[in-house]
mmCIF file with all atom_site columns, C-alpha atoms in Angstrom:
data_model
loop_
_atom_site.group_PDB
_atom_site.id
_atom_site.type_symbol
_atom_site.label_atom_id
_atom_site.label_alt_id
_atom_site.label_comp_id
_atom_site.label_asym_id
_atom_site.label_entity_id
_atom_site.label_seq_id
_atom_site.pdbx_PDB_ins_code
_atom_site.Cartn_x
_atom_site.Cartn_y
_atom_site.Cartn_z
_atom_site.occupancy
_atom_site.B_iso_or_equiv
_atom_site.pdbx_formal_charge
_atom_site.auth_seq_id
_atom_site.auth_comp_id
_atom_site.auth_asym_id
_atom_site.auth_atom_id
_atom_site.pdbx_PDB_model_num
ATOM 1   C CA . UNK A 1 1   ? -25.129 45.854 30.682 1.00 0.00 ? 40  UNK A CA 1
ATOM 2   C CA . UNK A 1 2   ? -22.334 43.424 29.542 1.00 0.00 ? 41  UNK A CA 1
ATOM 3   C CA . UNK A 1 3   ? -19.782 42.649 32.163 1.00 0.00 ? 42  UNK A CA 1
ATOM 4   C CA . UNK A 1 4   ? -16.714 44.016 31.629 1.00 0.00 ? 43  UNK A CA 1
ATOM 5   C CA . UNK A 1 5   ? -13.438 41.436 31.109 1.00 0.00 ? 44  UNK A CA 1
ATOM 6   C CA . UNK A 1 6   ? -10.630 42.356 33.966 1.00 0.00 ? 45  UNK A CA 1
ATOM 7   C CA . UNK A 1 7   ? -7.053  40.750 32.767 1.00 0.00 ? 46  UNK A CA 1
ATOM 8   C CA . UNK A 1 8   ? -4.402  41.911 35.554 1.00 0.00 ? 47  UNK A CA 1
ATOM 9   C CA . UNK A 1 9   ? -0.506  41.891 34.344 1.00 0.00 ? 48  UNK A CA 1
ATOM 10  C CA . UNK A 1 10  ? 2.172   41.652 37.087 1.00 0.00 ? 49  UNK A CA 1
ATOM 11  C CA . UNK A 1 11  ? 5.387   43.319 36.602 1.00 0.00 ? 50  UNK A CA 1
ATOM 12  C CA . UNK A 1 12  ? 6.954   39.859 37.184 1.00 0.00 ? 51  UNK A CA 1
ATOM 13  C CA . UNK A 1 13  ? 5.640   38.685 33.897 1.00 0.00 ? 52  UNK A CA 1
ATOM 14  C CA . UNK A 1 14  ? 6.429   41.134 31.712 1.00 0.00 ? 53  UNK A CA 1
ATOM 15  C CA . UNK A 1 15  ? 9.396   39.920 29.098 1.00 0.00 ? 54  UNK A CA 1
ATOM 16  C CA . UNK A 1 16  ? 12.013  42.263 28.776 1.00 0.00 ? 55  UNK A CA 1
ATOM 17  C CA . UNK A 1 17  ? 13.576  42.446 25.326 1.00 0.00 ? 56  UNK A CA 1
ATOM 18  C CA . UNK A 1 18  ? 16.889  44.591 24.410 1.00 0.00 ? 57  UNK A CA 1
ATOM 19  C CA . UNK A 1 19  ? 16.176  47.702 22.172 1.00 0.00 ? 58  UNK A CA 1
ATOM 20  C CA . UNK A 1 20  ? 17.800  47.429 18.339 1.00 0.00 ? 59  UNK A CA 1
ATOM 21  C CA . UNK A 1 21  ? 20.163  49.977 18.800 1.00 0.00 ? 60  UNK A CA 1
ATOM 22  C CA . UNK A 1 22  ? 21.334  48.432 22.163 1.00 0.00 ? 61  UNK A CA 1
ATOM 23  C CA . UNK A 1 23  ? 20.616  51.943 23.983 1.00 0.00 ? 62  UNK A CA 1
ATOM 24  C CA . UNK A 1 24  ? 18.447  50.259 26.179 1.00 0.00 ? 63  UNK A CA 1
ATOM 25  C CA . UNK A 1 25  ? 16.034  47.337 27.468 1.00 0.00 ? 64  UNK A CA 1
ATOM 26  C CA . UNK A 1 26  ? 12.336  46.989 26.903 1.00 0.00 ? 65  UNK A CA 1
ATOM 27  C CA . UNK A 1 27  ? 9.351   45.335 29.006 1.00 0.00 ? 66  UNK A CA 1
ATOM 28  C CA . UNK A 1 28  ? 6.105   45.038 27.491 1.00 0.00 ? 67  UNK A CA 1
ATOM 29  C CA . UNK A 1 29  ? 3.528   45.955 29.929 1.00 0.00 ? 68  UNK A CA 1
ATOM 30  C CA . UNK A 1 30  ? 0.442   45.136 27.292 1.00 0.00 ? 69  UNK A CA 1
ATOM 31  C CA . UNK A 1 31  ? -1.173  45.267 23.934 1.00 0.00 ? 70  UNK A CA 1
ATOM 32  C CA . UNK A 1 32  ? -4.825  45.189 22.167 1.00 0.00 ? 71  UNK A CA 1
ATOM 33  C CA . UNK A 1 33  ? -6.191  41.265 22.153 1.00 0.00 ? 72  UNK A CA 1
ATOM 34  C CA . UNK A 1 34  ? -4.571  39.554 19.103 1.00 0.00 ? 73  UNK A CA 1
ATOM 35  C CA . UNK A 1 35  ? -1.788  42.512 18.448 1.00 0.00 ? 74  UNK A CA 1
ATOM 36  C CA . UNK A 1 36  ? 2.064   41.802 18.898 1.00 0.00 ? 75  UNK A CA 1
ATOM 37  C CA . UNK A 1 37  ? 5.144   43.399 19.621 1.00 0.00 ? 76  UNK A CA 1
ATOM 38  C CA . UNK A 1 38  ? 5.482   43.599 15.787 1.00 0.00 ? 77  UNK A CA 1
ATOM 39  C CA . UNK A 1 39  ? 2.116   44.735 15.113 1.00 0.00 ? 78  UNK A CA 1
ATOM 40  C CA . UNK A 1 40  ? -0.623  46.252 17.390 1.00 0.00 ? 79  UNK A CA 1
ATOM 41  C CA . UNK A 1 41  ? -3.218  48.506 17.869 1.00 0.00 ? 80  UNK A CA 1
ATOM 42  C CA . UNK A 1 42  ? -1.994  50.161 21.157 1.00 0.00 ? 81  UNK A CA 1
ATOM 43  C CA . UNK A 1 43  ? 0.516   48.793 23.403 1.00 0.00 ? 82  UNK A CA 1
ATOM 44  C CA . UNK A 1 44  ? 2.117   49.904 27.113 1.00 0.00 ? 83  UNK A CA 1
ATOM 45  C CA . UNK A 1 45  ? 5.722   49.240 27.661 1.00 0.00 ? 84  UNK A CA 1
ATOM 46  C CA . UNK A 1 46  ? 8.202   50.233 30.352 1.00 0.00 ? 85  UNK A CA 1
ATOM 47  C CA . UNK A 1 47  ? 11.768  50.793 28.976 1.00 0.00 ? 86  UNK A CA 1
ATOM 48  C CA . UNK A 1 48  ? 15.204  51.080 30.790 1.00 0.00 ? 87  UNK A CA 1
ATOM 49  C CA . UNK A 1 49  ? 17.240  53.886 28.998 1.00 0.00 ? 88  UNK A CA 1
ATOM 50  C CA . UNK A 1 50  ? 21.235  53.498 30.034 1.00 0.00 ? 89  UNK A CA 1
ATOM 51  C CA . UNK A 1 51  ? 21.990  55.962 27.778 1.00 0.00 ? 90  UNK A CA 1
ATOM 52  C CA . UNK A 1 52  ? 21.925  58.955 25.452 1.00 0.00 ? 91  UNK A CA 1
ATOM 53  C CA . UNK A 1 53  ? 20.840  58.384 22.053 1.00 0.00 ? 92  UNK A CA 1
ATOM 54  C CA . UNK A 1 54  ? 18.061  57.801 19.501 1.00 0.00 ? 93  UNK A CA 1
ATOM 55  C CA . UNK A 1 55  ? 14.700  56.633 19.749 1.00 0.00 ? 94  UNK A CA 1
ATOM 56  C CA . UNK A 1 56  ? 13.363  53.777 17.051 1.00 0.00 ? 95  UNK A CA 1
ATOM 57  C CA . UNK A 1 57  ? 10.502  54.911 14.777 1.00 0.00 ? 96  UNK A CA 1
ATOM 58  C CA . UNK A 1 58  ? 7.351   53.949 14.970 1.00 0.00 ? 97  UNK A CA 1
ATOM 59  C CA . UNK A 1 59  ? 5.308   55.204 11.690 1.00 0.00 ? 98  UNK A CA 1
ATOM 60  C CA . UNK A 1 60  ? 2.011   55.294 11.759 1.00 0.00 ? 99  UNK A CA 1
ATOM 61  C CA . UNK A 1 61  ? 1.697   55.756 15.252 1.00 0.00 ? 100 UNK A CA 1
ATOM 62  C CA . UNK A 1 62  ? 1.558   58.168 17.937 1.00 0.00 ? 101 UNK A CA 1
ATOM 63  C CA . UNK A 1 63  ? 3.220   58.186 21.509 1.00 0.00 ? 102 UNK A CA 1
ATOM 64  C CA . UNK A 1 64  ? 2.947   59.476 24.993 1.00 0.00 ? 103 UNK A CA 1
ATOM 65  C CA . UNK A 1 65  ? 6.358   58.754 27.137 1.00 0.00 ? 104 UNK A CA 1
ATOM 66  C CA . UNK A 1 66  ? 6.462   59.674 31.484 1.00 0.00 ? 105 UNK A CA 1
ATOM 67  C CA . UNK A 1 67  ? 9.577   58.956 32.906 1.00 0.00 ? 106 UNK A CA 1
ATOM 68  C CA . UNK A 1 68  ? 8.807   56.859 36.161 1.00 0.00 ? 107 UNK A CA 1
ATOM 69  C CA . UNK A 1 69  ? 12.742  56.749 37.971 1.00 0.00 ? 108 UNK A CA 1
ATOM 70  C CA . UNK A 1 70  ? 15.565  58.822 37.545 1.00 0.00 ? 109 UNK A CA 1
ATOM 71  C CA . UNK A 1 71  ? 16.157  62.680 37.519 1.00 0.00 ? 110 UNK A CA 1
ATOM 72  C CA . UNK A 1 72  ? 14.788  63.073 33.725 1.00 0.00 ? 111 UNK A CA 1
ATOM 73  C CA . UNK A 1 73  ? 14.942  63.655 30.149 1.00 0.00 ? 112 UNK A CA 1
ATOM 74  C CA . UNK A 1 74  ? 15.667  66.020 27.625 1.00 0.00 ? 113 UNK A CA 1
ATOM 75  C CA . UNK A 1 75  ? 13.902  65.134 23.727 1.00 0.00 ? 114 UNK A CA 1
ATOM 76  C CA . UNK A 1 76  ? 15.291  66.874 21.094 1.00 0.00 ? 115 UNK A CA 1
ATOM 77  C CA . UNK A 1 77  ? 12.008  66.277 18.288 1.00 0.00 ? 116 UNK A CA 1
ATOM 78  C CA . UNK A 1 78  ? 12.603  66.357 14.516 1.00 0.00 ? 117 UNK A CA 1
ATOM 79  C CA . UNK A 1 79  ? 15.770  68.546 15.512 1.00 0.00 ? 118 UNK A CA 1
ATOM 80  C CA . UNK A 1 80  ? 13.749  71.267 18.020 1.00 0.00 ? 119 UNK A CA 1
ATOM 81  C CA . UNK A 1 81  ? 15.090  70.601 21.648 1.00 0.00 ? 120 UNK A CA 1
ATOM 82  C CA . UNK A 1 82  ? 11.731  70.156 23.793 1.00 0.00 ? 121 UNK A CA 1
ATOM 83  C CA . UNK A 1 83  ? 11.820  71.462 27.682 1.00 0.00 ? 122 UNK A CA 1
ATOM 84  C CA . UNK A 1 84  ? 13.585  68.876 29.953 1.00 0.00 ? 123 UNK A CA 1
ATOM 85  C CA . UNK A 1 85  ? 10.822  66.133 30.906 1.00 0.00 ? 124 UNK A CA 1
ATOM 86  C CA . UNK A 1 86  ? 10.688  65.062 34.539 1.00 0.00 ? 125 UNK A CA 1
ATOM 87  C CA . UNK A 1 87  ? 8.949   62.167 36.366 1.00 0.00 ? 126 UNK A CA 1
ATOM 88  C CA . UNK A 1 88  ? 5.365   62.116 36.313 1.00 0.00 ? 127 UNK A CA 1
ATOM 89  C CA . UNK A 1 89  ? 5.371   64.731 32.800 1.00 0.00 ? 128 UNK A CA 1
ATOM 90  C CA . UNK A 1 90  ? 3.884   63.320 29.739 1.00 0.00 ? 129 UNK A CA 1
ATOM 91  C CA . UNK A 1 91  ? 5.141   64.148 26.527 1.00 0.00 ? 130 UNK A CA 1
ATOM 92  C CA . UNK A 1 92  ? 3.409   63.404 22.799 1.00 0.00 ? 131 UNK A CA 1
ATOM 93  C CA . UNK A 1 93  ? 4.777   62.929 19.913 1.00 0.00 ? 132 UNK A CA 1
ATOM 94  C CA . UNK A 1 94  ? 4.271   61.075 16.247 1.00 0.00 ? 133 UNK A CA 1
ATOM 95  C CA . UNK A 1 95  ? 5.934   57.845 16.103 1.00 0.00 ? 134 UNK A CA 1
ATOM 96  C CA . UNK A 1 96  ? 8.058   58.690 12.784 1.00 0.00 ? 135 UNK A CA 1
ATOM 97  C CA . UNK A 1 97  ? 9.497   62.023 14.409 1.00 0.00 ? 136 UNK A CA 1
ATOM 98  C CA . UNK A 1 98  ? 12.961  61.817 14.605 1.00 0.00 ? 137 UNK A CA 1
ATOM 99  C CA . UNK A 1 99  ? 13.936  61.689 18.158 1.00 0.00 ? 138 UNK A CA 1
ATOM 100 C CA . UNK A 1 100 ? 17.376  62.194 19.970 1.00 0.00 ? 139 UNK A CA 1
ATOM 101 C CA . UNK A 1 101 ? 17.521  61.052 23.887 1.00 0.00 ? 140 UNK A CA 1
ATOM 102 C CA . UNK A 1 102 ? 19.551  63.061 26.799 1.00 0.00 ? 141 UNK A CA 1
ATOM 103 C CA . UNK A 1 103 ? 19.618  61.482 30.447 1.00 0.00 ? 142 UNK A CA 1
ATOM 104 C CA . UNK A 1 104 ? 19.405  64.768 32.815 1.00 0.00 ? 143 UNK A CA 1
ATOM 105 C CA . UNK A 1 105 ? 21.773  63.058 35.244 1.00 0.00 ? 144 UNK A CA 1
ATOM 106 C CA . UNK A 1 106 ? 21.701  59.207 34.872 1.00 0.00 ? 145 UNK A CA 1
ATOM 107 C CA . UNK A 1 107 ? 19.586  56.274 33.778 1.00 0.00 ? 146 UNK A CA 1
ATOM 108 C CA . UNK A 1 108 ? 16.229  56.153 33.545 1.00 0.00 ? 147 UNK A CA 1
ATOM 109 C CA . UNK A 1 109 ? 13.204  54.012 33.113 1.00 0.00 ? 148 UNK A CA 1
ATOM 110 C CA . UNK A 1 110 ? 10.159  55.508 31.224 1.00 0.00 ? 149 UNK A CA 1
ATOM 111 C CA . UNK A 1 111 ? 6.547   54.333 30.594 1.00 0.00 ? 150 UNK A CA 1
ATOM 112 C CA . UNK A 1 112 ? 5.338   54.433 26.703 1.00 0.00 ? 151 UNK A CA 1
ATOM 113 C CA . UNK A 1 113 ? 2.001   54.456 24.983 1.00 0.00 ? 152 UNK A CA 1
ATOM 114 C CA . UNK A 1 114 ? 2.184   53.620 21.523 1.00 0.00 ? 153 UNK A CA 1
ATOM 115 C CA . UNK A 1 115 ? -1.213  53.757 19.575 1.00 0.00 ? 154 UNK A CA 1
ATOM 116 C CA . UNK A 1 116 ? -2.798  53.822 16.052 1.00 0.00 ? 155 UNK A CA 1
ATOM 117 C CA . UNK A 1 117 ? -4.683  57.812 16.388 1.00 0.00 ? 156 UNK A CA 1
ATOM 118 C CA . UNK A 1 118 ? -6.199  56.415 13.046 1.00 0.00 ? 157 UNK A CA 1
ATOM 119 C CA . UNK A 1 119 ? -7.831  53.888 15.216 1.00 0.00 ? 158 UNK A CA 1
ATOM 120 C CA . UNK A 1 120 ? -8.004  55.358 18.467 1.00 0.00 ? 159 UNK A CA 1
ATOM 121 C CA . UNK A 1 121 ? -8.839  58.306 20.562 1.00 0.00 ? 160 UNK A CA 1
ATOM 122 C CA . UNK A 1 122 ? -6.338  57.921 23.786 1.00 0.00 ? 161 UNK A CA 1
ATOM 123 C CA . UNK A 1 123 ? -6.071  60.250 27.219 1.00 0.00 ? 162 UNK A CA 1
ATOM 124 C CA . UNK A 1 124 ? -3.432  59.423 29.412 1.00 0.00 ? 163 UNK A CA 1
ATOM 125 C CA . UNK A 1 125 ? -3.495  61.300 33.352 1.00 0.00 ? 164 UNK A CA 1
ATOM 126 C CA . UNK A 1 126 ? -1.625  60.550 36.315 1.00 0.00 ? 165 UNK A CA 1
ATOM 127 C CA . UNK A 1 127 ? -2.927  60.352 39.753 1.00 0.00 ? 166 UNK A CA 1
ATOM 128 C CA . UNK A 1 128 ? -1.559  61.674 42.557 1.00 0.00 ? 167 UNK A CA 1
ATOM 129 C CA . UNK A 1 129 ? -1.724  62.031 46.421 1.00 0.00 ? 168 UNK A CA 1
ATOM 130 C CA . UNK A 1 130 ? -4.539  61.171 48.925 1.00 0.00 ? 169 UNK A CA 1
ATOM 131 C CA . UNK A 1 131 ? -7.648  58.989 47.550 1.00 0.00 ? 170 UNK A CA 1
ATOM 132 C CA . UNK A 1 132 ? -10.240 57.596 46.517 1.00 0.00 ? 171 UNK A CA 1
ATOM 133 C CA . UNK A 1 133 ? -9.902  59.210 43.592 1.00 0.00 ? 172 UNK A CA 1
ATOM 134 C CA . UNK A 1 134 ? -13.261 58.526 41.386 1.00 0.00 ? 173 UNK A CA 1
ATOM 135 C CA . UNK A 1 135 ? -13.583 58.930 37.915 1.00 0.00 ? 174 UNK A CA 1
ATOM 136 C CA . UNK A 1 136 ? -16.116 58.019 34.669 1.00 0.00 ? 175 UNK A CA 1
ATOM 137 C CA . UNK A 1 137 ? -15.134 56.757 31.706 1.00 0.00 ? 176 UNK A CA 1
ATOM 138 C CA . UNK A 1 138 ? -16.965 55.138 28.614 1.00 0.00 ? 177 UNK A CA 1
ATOM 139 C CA . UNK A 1 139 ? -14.221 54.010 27.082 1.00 0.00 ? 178 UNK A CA 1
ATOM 140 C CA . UNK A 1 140 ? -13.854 50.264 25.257 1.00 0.00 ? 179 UNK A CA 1
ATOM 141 C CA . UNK A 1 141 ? -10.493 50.291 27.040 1.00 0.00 ? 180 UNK A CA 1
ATOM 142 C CA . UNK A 1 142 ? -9.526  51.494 30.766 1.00 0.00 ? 181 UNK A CA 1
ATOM 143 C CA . UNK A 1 143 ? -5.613  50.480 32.149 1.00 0.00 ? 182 UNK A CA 1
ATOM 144 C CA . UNK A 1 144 ? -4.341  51.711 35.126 1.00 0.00 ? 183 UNK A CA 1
ATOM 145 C CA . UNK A 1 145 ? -0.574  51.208 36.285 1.00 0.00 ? 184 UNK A CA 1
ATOM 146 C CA . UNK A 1 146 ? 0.327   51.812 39.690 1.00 0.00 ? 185 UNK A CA 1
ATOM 147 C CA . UNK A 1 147 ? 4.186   53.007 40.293 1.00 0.00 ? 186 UNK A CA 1
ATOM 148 C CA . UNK A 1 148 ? 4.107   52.883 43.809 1.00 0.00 ? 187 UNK A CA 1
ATOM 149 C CA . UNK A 1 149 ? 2.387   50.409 46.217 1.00 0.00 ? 188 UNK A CA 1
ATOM 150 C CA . UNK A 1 150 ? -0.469  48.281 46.146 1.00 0.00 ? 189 UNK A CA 1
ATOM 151 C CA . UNK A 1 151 ? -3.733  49.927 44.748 1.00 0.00 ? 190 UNK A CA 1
ATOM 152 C CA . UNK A 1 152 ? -7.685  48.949 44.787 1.00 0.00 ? 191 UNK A CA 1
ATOM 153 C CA . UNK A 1 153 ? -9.730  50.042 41.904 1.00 0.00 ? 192 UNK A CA 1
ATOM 154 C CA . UNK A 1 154 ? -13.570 49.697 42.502 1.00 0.00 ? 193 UNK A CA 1
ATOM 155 C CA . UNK A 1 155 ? -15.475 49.385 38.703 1.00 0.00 ? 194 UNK A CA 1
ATOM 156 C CA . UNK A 1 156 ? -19.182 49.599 39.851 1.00 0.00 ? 195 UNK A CA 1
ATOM 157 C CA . UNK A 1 157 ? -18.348 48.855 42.586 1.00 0.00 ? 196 UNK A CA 1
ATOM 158 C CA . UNK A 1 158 ? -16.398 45.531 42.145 1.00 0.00 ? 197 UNK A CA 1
ATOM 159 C CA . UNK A 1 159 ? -12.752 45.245 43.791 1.00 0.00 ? 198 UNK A CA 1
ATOM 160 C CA . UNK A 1 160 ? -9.761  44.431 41.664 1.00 0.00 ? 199 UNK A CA 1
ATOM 161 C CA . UNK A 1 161 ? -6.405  44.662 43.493 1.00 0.00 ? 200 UNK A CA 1
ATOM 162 C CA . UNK A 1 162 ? -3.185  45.287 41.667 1.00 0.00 ? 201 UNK A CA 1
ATOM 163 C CA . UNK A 1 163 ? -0.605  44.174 44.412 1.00 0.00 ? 202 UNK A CA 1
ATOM 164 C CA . UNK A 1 164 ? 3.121   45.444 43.153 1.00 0.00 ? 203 UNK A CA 1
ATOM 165 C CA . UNK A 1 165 ? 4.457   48.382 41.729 1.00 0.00 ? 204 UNK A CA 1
ATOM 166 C CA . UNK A 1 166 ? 4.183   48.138 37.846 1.00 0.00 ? 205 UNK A CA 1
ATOM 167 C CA . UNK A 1 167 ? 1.547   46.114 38.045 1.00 0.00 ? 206 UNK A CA 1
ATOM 168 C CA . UNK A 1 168 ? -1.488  46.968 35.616 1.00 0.00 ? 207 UNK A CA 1
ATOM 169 C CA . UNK A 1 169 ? -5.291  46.131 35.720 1.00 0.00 ? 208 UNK A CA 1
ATOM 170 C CA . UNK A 1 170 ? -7.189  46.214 31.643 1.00 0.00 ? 209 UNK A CA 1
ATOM 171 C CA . UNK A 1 171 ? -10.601 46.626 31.948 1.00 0.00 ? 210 UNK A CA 1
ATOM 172 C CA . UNK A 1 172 ? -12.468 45.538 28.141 1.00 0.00 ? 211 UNK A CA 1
ATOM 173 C CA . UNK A 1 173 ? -16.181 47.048 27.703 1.00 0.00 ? 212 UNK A CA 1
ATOM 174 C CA . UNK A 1 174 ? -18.760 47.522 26.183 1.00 0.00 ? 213 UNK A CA 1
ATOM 175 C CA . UNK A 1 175 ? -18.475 51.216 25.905 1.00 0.00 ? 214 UNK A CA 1
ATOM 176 C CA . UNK A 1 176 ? -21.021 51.624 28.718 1.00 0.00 ? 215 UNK A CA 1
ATOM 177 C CA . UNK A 1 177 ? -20.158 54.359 31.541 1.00 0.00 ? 216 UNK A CA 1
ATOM 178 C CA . UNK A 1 178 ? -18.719 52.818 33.780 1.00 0.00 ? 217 UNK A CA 1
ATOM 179 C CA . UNK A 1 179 ? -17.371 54.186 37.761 1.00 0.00 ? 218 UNK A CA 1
ATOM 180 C CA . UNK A 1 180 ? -13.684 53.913 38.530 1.00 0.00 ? 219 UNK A CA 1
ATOM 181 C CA . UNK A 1 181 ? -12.466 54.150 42.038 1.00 0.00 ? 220 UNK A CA 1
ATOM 182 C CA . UNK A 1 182 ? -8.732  54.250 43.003 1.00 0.00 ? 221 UNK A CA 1
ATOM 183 C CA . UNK A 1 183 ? -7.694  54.142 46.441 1.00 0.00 ? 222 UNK A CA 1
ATOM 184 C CA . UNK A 1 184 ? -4.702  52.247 48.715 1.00 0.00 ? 223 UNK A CA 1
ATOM 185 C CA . UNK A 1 185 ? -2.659  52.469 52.107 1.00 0.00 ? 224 UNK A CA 1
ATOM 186 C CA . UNK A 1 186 ? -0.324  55.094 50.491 1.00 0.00 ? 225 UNK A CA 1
ATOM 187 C CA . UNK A 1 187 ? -0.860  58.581 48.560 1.00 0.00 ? 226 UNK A CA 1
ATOM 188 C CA . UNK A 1 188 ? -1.993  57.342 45.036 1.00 0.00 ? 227 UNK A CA 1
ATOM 189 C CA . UNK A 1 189 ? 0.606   57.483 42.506 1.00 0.00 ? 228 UNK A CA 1
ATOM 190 C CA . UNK A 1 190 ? -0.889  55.899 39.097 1.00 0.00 ? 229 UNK A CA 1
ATOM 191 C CA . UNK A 1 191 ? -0.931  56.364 35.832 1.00 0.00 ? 230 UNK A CA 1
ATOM 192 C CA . UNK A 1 192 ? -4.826  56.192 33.888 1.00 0.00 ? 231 UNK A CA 1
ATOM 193 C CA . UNK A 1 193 ? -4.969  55.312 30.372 1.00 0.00 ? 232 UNK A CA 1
ATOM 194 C CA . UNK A 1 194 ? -8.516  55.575 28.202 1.00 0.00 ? 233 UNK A CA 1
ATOM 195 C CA . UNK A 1 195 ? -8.743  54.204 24.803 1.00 0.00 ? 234 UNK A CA 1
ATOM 196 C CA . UNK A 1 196 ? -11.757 54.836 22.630 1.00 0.00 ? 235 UNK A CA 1
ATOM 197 C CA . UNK A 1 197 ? -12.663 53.332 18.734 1.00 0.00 ? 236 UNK A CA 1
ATOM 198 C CA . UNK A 1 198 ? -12.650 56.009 16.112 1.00 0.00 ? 237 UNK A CA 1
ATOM 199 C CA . UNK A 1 199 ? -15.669 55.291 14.151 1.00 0.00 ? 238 UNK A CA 1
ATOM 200 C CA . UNK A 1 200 ? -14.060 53.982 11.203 1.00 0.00 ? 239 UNK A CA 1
#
């Protein structure tokens, strides 16, 4: 079995850039080896929405959005208002949709998966409350982002420790099953993202 490669990101690091429309800031999180802010595969990003307004289009792509702070959102999608989306929800939609933004009652910040579904198969979960919390996975790509404290995650058995909120661990493998073990000092609160080649 190939070892897997471990790359951990710390929120400290991750350049913030202003959105087009000025509605907002952006931090990427991550992207697929050799992909860009321009031009990627799949990419994680954390974005600070000051207010109401309209979401850039991505084409070609598709997206999953949580909110992580603040009292929520409300998406109104290719002109049908969706139900109000609060923290810890995730929401899909295509990346060409027209989108309008509502704050429920203030700012706030929101975690984004953008990917190519022509390219990949993606599951996002979050993961709450008391651990360890132990799961499988096959997939080429594993990320996990904590939004509270500092978290441990065990793969077969090896200890990787992301030690700030925000802060994400990529695990790149071989596709081989592979054991996933979250656990910290305080009730779990992470977000687990799988990404899997299509068979192109």
């Amino acid at each position: 079995m190939k070892q897997a490669e471990v790359h951990l990101y710390r929120a400290a690091d991750y350049p913030r850039m202003p959105w087009r429309n000025g509605g907002g800031t952006t931090q990427e999180v991550a992207c697929n080896a050799g992909g860009s802010t321009a031009a990627f595969d799949w990419r994680l990003s954390i974005a600070d929405v000051a207010q109401d307004g309209g979401f850039s289009a991505f084409t070609g792509y598709q997206r999953i959005i949580t909110v992580l702070e603040g009292q929520g959102i409300q998406l109104t999608v290719d002109g049908l208002e969706q139900t109000p989306l609060a923290p810890r929800q995730a929401y899909a939609f295509a990346g060409d949709a027209q989108v309008q933004c509502r704050l429920l009652d203030g700012p706030i910040r929101d975690f984004n998966l953008i990917y190519a579904p022509a390219r990949y198969h993606a599951r996002l979960q979050w993961v709450a409350g008391a651990g360890p919390w132990i799961f499988h996975s096959a997939a080429r790509s594993v990320l996990v982002l904590t939004a509270g404290g500092a978290l441990s995650v065990c793969i077969n058995g090896a200890p990787q420790v992301l030690p700030s909120r925000y802060d994400c661990l990529h695990v790149e493998s071989a596709g081989d099953l592979s054991e996933y073990r979250l656990e910290g000092d305080a009730p779990l609160d992470a977000c687990v993202i799988e990404l899997l080649p299509r068979n192109v």
